[in-house]
XYZ file of C-alpha atoms in Angstrom:
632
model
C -28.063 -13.789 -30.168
C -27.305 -14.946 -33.717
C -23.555 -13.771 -33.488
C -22.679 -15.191 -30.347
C -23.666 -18.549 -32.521
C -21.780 -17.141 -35.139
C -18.589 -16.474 -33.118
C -18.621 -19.719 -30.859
C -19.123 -22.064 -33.948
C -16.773 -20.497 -37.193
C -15.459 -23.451 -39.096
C -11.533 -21.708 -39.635
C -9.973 -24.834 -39.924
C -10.894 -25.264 -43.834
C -8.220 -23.703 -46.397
C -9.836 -23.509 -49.718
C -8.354 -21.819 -52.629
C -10.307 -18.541 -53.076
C -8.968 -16.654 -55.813
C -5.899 -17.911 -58.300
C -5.078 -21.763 -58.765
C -1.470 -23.323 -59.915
C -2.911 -25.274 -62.571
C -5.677 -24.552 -65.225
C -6.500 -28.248 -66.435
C -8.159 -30.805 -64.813
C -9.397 -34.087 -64.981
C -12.621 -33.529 -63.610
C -14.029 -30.070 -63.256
C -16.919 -30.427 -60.613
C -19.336 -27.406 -61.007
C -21.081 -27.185 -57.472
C -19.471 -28.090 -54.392
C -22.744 -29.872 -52.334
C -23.479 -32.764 -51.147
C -23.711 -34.810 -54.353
C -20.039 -32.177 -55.553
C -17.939 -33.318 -52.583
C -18.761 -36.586 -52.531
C -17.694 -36.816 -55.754
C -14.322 -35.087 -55.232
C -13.468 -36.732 -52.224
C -14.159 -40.163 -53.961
C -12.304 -39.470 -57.471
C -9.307 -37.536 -55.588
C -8.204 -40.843 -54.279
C -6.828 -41.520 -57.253
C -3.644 -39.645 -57.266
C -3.157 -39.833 -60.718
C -6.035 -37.681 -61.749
C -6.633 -34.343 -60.465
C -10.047 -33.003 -59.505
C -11.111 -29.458 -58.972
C -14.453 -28.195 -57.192
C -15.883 -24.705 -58.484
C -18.654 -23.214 -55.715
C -20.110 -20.313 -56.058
C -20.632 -19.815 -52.315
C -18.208 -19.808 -49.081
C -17.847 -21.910 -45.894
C -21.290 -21.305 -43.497
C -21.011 -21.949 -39.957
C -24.581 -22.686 -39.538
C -23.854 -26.241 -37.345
C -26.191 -25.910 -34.709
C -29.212 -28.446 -35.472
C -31.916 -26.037 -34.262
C -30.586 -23.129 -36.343
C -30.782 -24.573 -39.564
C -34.009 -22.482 -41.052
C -32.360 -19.245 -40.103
C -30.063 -19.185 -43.367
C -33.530 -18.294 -45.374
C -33.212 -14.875 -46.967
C -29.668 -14.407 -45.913
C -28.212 -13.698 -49.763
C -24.892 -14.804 -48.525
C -25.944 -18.094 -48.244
C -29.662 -18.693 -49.722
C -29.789 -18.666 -53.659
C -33.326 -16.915 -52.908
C -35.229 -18.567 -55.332
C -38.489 -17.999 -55.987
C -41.282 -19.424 -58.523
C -42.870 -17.499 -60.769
C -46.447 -17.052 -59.470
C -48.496 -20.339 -59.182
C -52.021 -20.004 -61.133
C -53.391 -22.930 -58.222
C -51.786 -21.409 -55.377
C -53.466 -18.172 -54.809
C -51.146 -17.078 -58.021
C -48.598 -16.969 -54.793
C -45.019 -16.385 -55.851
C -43.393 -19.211 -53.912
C -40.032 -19.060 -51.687
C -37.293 -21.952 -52.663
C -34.519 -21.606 -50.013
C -31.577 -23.647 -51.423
C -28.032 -23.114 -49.547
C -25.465 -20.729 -51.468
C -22.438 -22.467 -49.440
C -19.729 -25.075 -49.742
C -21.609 -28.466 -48.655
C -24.968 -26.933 -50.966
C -28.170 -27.297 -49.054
C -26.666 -30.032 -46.758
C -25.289 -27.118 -45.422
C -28.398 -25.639 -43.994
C -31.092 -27.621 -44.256
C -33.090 -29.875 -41.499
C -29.955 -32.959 -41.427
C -33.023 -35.744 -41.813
C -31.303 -38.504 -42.710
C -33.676 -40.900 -43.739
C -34.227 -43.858 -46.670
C -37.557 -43.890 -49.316
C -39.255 -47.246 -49.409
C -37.781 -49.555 -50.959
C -40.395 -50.197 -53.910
C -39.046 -46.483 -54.857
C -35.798 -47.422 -56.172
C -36.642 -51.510 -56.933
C -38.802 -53.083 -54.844
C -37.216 -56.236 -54.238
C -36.583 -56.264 -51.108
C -38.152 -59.391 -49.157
C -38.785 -57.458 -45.781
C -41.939 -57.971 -43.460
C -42.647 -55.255 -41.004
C -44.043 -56.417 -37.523
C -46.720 -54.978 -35.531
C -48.643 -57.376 -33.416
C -49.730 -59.318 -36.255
C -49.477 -56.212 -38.772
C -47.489 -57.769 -41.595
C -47.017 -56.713 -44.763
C -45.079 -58.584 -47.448
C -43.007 -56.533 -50.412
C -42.990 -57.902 -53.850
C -41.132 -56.775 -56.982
C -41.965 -53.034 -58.356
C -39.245 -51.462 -59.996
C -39.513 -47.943 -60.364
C -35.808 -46.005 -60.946
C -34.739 -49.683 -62.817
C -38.056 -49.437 -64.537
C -37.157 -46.196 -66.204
C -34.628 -47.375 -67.953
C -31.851 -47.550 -65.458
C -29.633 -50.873 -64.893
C -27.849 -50.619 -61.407
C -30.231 -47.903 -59.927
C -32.024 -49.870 -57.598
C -32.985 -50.048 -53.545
C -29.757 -52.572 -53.399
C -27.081 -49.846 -54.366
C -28.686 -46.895 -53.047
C -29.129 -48.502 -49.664
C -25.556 -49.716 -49.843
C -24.121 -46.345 -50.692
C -26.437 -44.833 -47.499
C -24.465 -47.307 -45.398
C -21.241 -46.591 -46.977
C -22.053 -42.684 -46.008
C -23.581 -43.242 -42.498
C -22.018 -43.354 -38.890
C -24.754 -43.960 -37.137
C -25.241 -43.943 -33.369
C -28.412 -44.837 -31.468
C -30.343 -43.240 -29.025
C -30.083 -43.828 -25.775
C -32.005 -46.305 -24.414
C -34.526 -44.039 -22.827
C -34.928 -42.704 -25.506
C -35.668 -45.251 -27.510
C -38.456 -46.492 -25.224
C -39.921 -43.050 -23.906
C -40.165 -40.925 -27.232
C -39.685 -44.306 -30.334
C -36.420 -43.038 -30.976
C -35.765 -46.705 -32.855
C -34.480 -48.636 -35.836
C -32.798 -51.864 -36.413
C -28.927 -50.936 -36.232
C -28.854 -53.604 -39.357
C -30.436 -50.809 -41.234
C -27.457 -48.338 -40.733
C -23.950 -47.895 -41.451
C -21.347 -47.391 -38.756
C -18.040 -46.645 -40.506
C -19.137 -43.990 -42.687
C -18.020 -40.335 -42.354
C -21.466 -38.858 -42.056
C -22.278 -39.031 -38.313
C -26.064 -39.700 -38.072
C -28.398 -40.149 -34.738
C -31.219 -39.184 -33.266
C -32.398 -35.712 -31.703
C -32.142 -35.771 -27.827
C -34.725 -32.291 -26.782
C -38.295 -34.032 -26.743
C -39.871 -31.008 -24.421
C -42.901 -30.655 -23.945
C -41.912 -34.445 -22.901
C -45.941 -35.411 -22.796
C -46.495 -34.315 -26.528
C -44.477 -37.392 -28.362
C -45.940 -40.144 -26.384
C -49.507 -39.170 -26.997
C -48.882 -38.390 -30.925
C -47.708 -41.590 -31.384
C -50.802 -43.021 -29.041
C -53.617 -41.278 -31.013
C -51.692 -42.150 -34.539
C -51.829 -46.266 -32.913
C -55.705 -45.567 -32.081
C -56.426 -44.236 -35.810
C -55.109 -47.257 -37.247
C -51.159 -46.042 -37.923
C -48.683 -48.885 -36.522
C -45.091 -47.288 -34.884
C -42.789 -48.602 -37.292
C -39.187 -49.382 -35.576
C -37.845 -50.270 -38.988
C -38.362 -47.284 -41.163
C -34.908 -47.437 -42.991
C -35.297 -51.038 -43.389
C -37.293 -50.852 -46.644
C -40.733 -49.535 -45.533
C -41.288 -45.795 -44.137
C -45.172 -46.598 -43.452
C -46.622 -45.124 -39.809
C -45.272 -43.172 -37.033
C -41.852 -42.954 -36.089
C -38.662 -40.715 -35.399
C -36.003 -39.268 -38.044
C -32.313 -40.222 -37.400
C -30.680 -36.836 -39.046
C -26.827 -35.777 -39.728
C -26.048 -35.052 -35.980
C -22.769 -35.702 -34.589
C -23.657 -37.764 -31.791
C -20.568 -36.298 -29.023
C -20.460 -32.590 -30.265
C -23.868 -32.061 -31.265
C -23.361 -30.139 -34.154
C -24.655 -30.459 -37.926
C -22.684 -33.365 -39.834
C -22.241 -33.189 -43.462
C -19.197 -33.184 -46.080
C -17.234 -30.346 -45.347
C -16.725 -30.904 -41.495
C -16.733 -34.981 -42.240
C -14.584 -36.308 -44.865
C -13.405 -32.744 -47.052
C -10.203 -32.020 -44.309
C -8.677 -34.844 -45.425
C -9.426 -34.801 -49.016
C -8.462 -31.360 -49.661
C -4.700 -31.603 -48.509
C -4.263 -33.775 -51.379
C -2.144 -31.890 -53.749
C -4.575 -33.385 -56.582
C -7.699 -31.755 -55.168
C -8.648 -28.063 -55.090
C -11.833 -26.682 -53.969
C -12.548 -22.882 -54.842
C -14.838 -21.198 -53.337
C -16.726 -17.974 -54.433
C -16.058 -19.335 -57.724
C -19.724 -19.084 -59.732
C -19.377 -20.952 -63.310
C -21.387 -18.979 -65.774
C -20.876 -21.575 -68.883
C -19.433 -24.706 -70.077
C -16.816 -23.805 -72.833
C -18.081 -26.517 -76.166
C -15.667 -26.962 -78.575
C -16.354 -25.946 -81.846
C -16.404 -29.500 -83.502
C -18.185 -32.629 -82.604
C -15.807 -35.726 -81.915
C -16.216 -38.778 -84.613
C -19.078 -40.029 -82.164
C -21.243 -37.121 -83.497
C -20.783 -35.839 -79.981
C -20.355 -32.195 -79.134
C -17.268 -32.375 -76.443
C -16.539 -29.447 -73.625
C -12.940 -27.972 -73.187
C -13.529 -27.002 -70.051
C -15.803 -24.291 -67.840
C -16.154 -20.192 -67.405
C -16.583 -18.743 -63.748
C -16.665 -15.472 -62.095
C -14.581 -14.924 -59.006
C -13.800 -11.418 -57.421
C -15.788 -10.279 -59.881
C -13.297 -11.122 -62.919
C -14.221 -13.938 -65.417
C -11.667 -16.780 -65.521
C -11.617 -20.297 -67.647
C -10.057 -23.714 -66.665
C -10.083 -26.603 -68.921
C -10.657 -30.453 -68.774
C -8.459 -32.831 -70.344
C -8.847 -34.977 -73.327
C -10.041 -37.505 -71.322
C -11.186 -35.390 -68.743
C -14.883 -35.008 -67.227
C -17.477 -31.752 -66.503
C -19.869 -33.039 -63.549
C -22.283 -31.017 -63.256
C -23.521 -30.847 -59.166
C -24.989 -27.058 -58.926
C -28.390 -28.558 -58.208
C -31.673 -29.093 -59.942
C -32.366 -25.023 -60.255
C -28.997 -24.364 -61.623
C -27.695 -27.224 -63.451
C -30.613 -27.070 -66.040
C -29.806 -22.784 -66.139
C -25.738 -24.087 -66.893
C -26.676 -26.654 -69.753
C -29.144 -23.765 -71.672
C -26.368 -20.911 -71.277
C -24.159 -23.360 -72.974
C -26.781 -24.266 -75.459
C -27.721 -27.925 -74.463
C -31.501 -27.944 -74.452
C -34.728 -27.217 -76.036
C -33.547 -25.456 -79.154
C -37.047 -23.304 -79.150
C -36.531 -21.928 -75.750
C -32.525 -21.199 -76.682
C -32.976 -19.579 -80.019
C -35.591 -17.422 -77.959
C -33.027 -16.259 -75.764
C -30.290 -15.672 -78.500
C -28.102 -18.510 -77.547
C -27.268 -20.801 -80.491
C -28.358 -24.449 -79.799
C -25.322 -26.984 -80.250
C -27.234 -29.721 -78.649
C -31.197 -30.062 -79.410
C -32.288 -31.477 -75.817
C -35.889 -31.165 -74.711
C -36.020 -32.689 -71.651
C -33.150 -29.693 -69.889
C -34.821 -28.159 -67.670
C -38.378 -30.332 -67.963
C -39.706 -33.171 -64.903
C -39.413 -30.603 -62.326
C -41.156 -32.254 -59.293
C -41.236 -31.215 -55.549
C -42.813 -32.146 -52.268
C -45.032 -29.211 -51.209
C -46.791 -28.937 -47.887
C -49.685 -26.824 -45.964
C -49.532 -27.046 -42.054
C -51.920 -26.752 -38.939
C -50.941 -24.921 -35.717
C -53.103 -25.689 -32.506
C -52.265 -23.655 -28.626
C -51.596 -27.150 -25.977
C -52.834 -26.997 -22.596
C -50.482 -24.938 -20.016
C -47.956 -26.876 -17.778
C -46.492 -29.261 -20.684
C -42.875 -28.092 -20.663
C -40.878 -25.731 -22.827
C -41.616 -25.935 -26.484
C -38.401 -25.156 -28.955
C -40.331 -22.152 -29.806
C -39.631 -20.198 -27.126
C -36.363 -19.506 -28.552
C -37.705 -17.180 -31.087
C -40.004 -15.315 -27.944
C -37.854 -15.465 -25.134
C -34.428 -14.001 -25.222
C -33.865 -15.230 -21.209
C -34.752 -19.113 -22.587
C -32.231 -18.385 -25.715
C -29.469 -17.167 -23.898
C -29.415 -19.959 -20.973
C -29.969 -22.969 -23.559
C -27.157 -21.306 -25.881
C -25.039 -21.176 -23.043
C -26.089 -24.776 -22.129
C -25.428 -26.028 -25.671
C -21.778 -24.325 -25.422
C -20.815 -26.394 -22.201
C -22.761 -29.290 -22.398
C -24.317 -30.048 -26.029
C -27.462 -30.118 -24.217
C -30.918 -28.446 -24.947
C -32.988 -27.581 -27.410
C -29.976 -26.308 -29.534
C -28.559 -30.054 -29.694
C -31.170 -31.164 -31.835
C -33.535 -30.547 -34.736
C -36.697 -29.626 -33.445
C -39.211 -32.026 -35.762
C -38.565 -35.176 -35.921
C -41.487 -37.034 -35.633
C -42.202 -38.200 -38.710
C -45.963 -39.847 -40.122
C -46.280 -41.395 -43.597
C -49.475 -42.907 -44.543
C -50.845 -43.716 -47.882
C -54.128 -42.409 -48.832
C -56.181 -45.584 -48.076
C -55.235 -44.312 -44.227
C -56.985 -41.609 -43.970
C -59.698 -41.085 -47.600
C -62.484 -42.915 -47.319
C -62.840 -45.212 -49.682
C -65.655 -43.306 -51.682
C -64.244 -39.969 -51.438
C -60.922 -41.582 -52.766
C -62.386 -43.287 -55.483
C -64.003 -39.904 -56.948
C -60.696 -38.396 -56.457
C -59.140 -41.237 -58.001
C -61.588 -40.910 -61.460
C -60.735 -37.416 -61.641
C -57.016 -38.391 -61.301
C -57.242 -40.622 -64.266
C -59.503 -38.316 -66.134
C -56.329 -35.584 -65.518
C -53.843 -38.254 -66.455
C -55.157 -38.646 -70.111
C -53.096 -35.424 -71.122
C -50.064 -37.424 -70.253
C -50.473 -39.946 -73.557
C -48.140 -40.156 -75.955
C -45.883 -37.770 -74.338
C -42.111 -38.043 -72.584
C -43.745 -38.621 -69.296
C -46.184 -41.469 -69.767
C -44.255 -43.819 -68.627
C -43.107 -42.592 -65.194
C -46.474 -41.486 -64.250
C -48.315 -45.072 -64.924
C -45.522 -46.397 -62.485
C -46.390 -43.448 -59.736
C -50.227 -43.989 -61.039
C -49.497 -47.541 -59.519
C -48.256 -46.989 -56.362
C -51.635 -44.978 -55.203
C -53.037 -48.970 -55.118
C -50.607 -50.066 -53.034
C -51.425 -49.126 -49.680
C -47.278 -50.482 -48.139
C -46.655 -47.160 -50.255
C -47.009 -43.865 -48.372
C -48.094 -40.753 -49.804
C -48.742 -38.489 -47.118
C -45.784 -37.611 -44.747
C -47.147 -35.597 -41.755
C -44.611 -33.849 -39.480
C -45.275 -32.957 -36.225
C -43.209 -29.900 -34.780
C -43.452 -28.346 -30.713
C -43.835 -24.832 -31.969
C -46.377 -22.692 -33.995
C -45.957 -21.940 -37.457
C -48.814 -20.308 -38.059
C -48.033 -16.876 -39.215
C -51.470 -15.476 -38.322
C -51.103 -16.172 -34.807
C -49.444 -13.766 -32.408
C -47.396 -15.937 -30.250
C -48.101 -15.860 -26.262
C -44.604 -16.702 -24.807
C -46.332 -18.096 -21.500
C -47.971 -20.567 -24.033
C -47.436 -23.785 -25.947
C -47.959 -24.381 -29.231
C -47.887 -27.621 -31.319
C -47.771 -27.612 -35.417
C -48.608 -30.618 -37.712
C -47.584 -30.053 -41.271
C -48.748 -32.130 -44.157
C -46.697 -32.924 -47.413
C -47.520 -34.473 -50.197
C -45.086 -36.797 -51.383
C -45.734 -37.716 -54.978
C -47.463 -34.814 -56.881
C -48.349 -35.859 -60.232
C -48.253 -32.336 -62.220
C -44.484 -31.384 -63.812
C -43.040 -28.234 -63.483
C -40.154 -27.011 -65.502
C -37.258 -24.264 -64.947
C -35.531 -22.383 -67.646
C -33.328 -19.234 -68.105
C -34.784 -16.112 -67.321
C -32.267 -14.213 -69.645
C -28.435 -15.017 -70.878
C -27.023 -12.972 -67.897
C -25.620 -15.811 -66.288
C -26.159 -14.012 -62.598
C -29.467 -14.024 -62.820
C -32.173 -16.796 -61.289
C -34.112 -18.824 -63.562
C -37.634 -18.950 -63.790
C -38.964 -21.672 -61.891
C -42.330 -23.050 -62.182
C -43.456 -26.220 -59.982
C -46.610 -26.284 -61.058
C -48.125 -26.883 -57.277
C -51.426 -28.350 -57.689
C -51.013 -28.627 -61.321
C -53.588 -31.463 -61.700
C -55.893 -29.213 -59.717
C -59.372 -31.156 -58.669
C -57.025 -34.247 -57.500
C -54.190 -32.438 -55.703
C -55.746 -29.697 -53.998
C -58.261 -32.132 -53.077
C -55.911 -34.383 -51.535
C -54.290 -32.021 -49.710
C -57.863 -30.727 -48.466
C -58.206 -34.198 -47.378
C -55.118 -34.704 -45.272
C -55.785 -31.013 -43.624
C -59.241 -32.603 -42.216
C -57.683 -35.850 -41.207
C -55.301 -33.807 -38.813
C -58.403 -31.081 -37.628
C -60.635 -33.490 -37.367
C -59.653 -37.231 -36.643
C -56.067 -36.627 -35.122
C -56.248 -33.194 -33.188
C -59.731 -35.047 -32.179
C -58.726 -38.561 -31.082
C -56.987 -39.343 -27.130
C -54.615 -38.868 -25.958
C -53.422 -36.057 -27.760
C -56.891 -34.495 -27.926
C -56.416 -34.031 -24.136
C -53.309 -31.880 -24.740
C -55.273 -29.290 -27.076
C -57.168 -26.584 -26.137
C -57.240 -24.882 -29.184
C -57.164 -25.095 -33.256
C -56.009 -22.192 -35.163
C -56.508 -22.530 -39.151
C -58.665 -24.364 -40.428
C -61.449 -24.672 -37.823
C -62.731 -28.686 -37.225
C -65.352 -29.199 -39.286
C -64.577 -27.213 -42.300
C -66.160 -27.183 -45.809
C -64.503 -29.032 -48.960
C -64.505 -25.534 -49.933
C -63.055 -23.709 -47.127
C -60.482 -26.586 -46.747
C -59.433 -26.080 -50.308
C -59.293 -22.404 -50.063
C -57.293 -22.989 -46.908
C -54.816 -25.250 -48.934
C -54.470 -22.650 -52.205
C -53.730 -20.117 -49.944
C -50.921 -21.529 -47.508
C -49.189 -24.260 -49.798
C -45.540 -24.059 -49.287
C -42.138 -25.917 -51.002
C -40.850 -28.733 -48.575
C -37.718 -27.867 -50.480
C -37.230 -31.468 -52.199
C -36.627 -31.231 -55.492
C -35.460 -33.161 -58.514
C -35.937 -34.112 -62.156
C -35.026 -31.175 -64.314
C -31.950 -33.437 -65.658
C -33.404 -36.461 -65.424
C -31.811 -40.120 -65.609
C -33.878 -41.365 -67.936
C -33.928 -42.465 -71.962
C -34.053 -39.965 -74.277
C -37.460 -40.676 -75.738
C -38.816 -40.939 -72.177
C -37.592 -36.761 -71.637
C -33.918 -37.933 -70.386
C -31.594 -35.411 -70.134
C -28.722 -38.176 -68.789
C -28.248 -42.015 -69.521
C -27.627 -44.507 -67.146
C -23.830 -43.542 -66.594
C -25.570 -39.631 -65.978
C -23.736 -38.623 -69.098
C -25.963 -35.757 -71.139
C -27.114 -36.617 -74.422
C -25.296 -35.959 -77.302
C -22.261 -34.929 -75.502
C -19.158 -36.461 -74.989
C -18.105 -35.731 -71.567
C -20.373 -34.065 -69.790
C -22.223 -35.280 -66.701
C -25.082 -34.597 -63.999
C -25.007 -36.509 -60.329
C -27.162 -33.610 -58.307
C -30.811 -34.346 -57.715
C -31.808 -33.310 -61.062
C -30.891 -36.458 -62.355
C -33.657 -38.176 -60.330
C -36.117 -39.154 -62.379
C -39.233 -39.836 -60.000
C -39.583 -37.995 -56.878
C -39.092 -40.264 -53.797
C -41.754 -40.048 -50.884
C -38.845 -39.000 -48.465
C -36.335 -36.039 -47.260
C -33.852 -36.614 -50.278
C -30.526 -35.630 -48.470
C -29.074 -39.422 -48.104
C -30.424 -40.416 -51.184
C -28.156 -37.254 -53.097
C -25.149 -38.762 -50.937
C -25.559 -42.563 -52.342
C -26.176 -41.439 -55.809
C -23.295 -39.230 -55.626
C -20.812 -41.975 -54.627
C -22.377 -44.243 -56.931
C -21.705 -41.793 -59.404
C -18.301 -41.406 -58.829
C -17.584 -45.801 -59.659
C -19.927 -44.928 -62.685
C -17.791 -42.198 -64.113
């Protein structure tokens, strides 16, 4: 079944250079060619005068088709296969962190949400009032990215630079009315190369209604505006879906054909850089200066150089752009001298501020007679091979469209009661003292903040038509209904580093999930028993259950923390390990994302964020990525 997708859906059309190239100096040598990589090129290549090359280590993918997109996990030829190294408040669980190995990075292959963070986030100043009978609530200014340190990196240009990337096409009107498939087209771009819209498969077609009923009766408003500035209550995702072919939307099938028949652009795939060539001397700045890169390709080391006035951008993401700067010895000097790699630039902060959204789920078994869940494609072979065949002729089905899109984010005043929170809250604060005087103070008072402001979600629950709970032996004549629960801001840092100086191998990576143990896990514990016991509980949707799997209703703290420990998973979100911030602060880049001490050396991936967002970060990478490219 997977090779009849395979066959009906290979993007041929690219030619990318794939082993020798004319030239072996460039302007800008792009190391990564993702999201935040291609961007980039596409953006700098238009000026014909300067020539741009992209070096990615993977190949084209032709995993388009919306529902597909978790089946690239554990294939090597296009899933880095991270892992963590085993998480001391997770069950000492080694954790899976599927990134895509593929030209177009993780846009490649991941779920296409295409979605904004509140506004407060990036600045805050956005006047907007969101209306729900006579809900209102009123936005005043919070900086948070601006806060840090960073002029120009604020709700304004990110939200410009989302429009600039978006084509966006609404639902229909059914749609719209039937299953809240709504948002102001003000909020959206129509003009940009990314085609965005909604999903169009809603079976079984009683389920949305009633989840968005029973959130309305627990005191969690729809919100029709949710890339407007505020992403609080119940509503749909738009994601990167061409709205005629129905088919996955992102840089290399959007804007790259053009870009790469300009005879000033290459992009190489296959191509994994292994260093970034220093020069032996520091420039009269003090600044160490790089002459250019070191990849592998057909297994045979190669070099190209930068100019004199020339640019390395580093875009390999936030696992492997920290990994590129400590093989080249930019970082902590402790950790490089450990490794036998002479430090040229002392930088503590490489490789530090790792954050990520993590997430534990619920599965429950729905009444019979609903209508055919997207799960069935993974049980039924008849039901795959007539809504393949249905997608082929008609972009129709379940295959048209991602198959989660209902979206909940609620801040914890929603669903903690107010005693419970405030003990949580103590032990929070009690947690956060170990945070004084160091690199991260600052950044967590600001996200210490936010937990009082209840316009700022920090729960995102995500309901999804299928079961994902591994312990349960799927019935095929049965439907099954999952709600997963993320948290959004975790407070504890994680950090990844070089396992070794083989350049081939993975880093370790340590999240840190649950790191600030009592509070998180307890949190978490708390937004597992809102969805047992107050959402799987509450009508309409209580109608449509017959059964809870794991955890029962009515669990213990206890069990409800075990359950947590146990199950936590990556929601494959994250950021920081380069971070945009000042030096003192644990920066790795300033404000124009070039690295400290170094004269031409730059980050625009999602390292470079410095405070997780409460959001799917995909549109945000674009925006900072082609606000990147006016900065450089």
């Amino acid at each position: 079944m997977r090779s009849l997708c395979t066959l009906a859906l290979t993007l041929g059309w690219l030619k990318l250079a794939s082993a020798a190239i004319g030239s072996t100096t460039f302007d800008h040598i792009i190391v990564g060619g993702g999201a935040a990589g291609l961007v980039l090129a596409e953006k700098l290549s238009r000026n014909s005068s300067v020539s741009v090359i992209v070096l990615e280590a993977g190949f084209t993918t032709d995993d388009v088709v919306p529902a597909l997109f978790s089946t690239f996990i554990g294939n090597p030829t296009i899933d880095w296969e991270f892992v963590t190294v085993p998480q001391p408040h997770v069950s000492n669980n080694v954790i899976s962190l599927p990134r895509g190995k593929a030209l177009g990075g993780t846009a490649a292959v991941n779920g296409m949400y295409f979605v904004r963070a509140a506004s407060k986030e990036y600045d805050g100043s956005l006047n907007y009032t969101f209306r729900k009978k006579l809900h209102r609530l009123t936005f005043a200014q919070f900086p948070a990215w601006e806060k840090l340190g960073n002029p120009g990196w604020n709700w304004k240009t990110v939200d410009a630079n989302i429009k600039a990337m978006e084509h966006f096409t609404p639902a229909s009107p059914s749609d719209a009315a039937n299953f809240h498939a709504t948002d102001s087209l003000q909020n959206h771009g129509t003009n940009g190369p990314i085609s965005v819209t909604y999903s169009n498969y809603w079976e079984p077609a009683p389920l949305i209604p009633a989840y968005f009923n029973t959130s309305n009766a627990l005191g969690i408003p729809t919100n029709t505006h949710a890339s407007g500035g505020s992403t609080f209550g119940v509503w749909q995702s738009p994601c990167a879906i061409d709205a005629k072919n129905r088919s996955r939307s992102y840089a290399v099938n959007t804007f790259l054909p053009a870009a790469e028949k300009r005879p000033n652009l290459v992009v190489m795939t296959g191509a994994q850089v292994t260093k970034i060539n220093l020069l032996p001397e520091a420039v009269s700045s003090g600044n160490i200066r790089a002459g250019g890169v070191q990849y592998i390709i057909n297994n045979a080391t190669q070099n190209v150089n930068v100019t004199a006035t020339g640019n390395i951008i580093l875009t390999a993401g936030t696992y492997q752009t920290p990994k590129l700067l400590e093989l080249s010895g930019i970082g902590n000097s402790t950790i490089l001298k450990k490794n036998g790699i002479t430090p040229r630039v002392d930088l503590p902060g490489v490789g530090e501020n790792l954050q990520d959204h993590y997430a534990t789920s619920v599965s429950f078994q729905l009444k019979d007679g609903l209508g055919p869940e997207v799960g069935q494609l993974t049980v039924n072979s008849t039901f795959f091979a007539e809504q393949f065949q249905l997608y082929l002729t008609k972009r129709e089905g379940p295959f048209a469209s991602v198959p989660a899109t209902t979206l909940t984010m609620i801040p914890f005043q929603t669903f903690i009661n107010a005693t419970r929170l405030a003990s949580l809250k103590a032990s929070l604060d009690n947690s956060l003292k170990a945070f004084k005087g160091s690199p991260f103070e600052k950044q967590i008072a600001i996200q210490r903040n936010f937990l009082e402001d209840p316009s700022v979600p920090q729960i995102e629950l995500v309901m999804l038509p299928l079961n994902q709970d591994p312990s349960v032996t799927v019935d095929p004549s049965k439907t099954y209904m999952t709600i997963a629960a993320v948290y959004l801001r975790p407070f504890a840092r994680g950090n990844v580093h070089i396992a070794s100086t083989d350049p081939l191998q993975n880093p370790f990576i340590d999240p840190n999930y649950l790191g600030i143990t009592e509070f998180e896990t307890g949190i978490m514990a708390e937004a597992v028993r809102f969805i047992t016991d107050k959402i799987a509980t509450t009508k309409p949707l209580s109608d449509l259950i017959v059964k809870t799997f794991n955890p029962a209703p009515g669990s213990s703290d206890a069990a409800l923390q075990k359950f947590v420990q146990s199950t936590l998973q990556s929601s494959w979100h994250p950021c920081g390990s380069a971070s945009m911030l000042p030096k003192a602060q644990g920066g790795v880049v300033d404000p124009n994302l070039k690295v400290y001490g170094t004269d031409n050396i730059r980050v625009a991936d999602a390292s470079m964020i410095p405070l997780e967002i409460g959001t799917h970060t995909m549109s945000t990478v674009y925006a900072n990525a082609l606000h990147a490219a006016d900065v450089i």
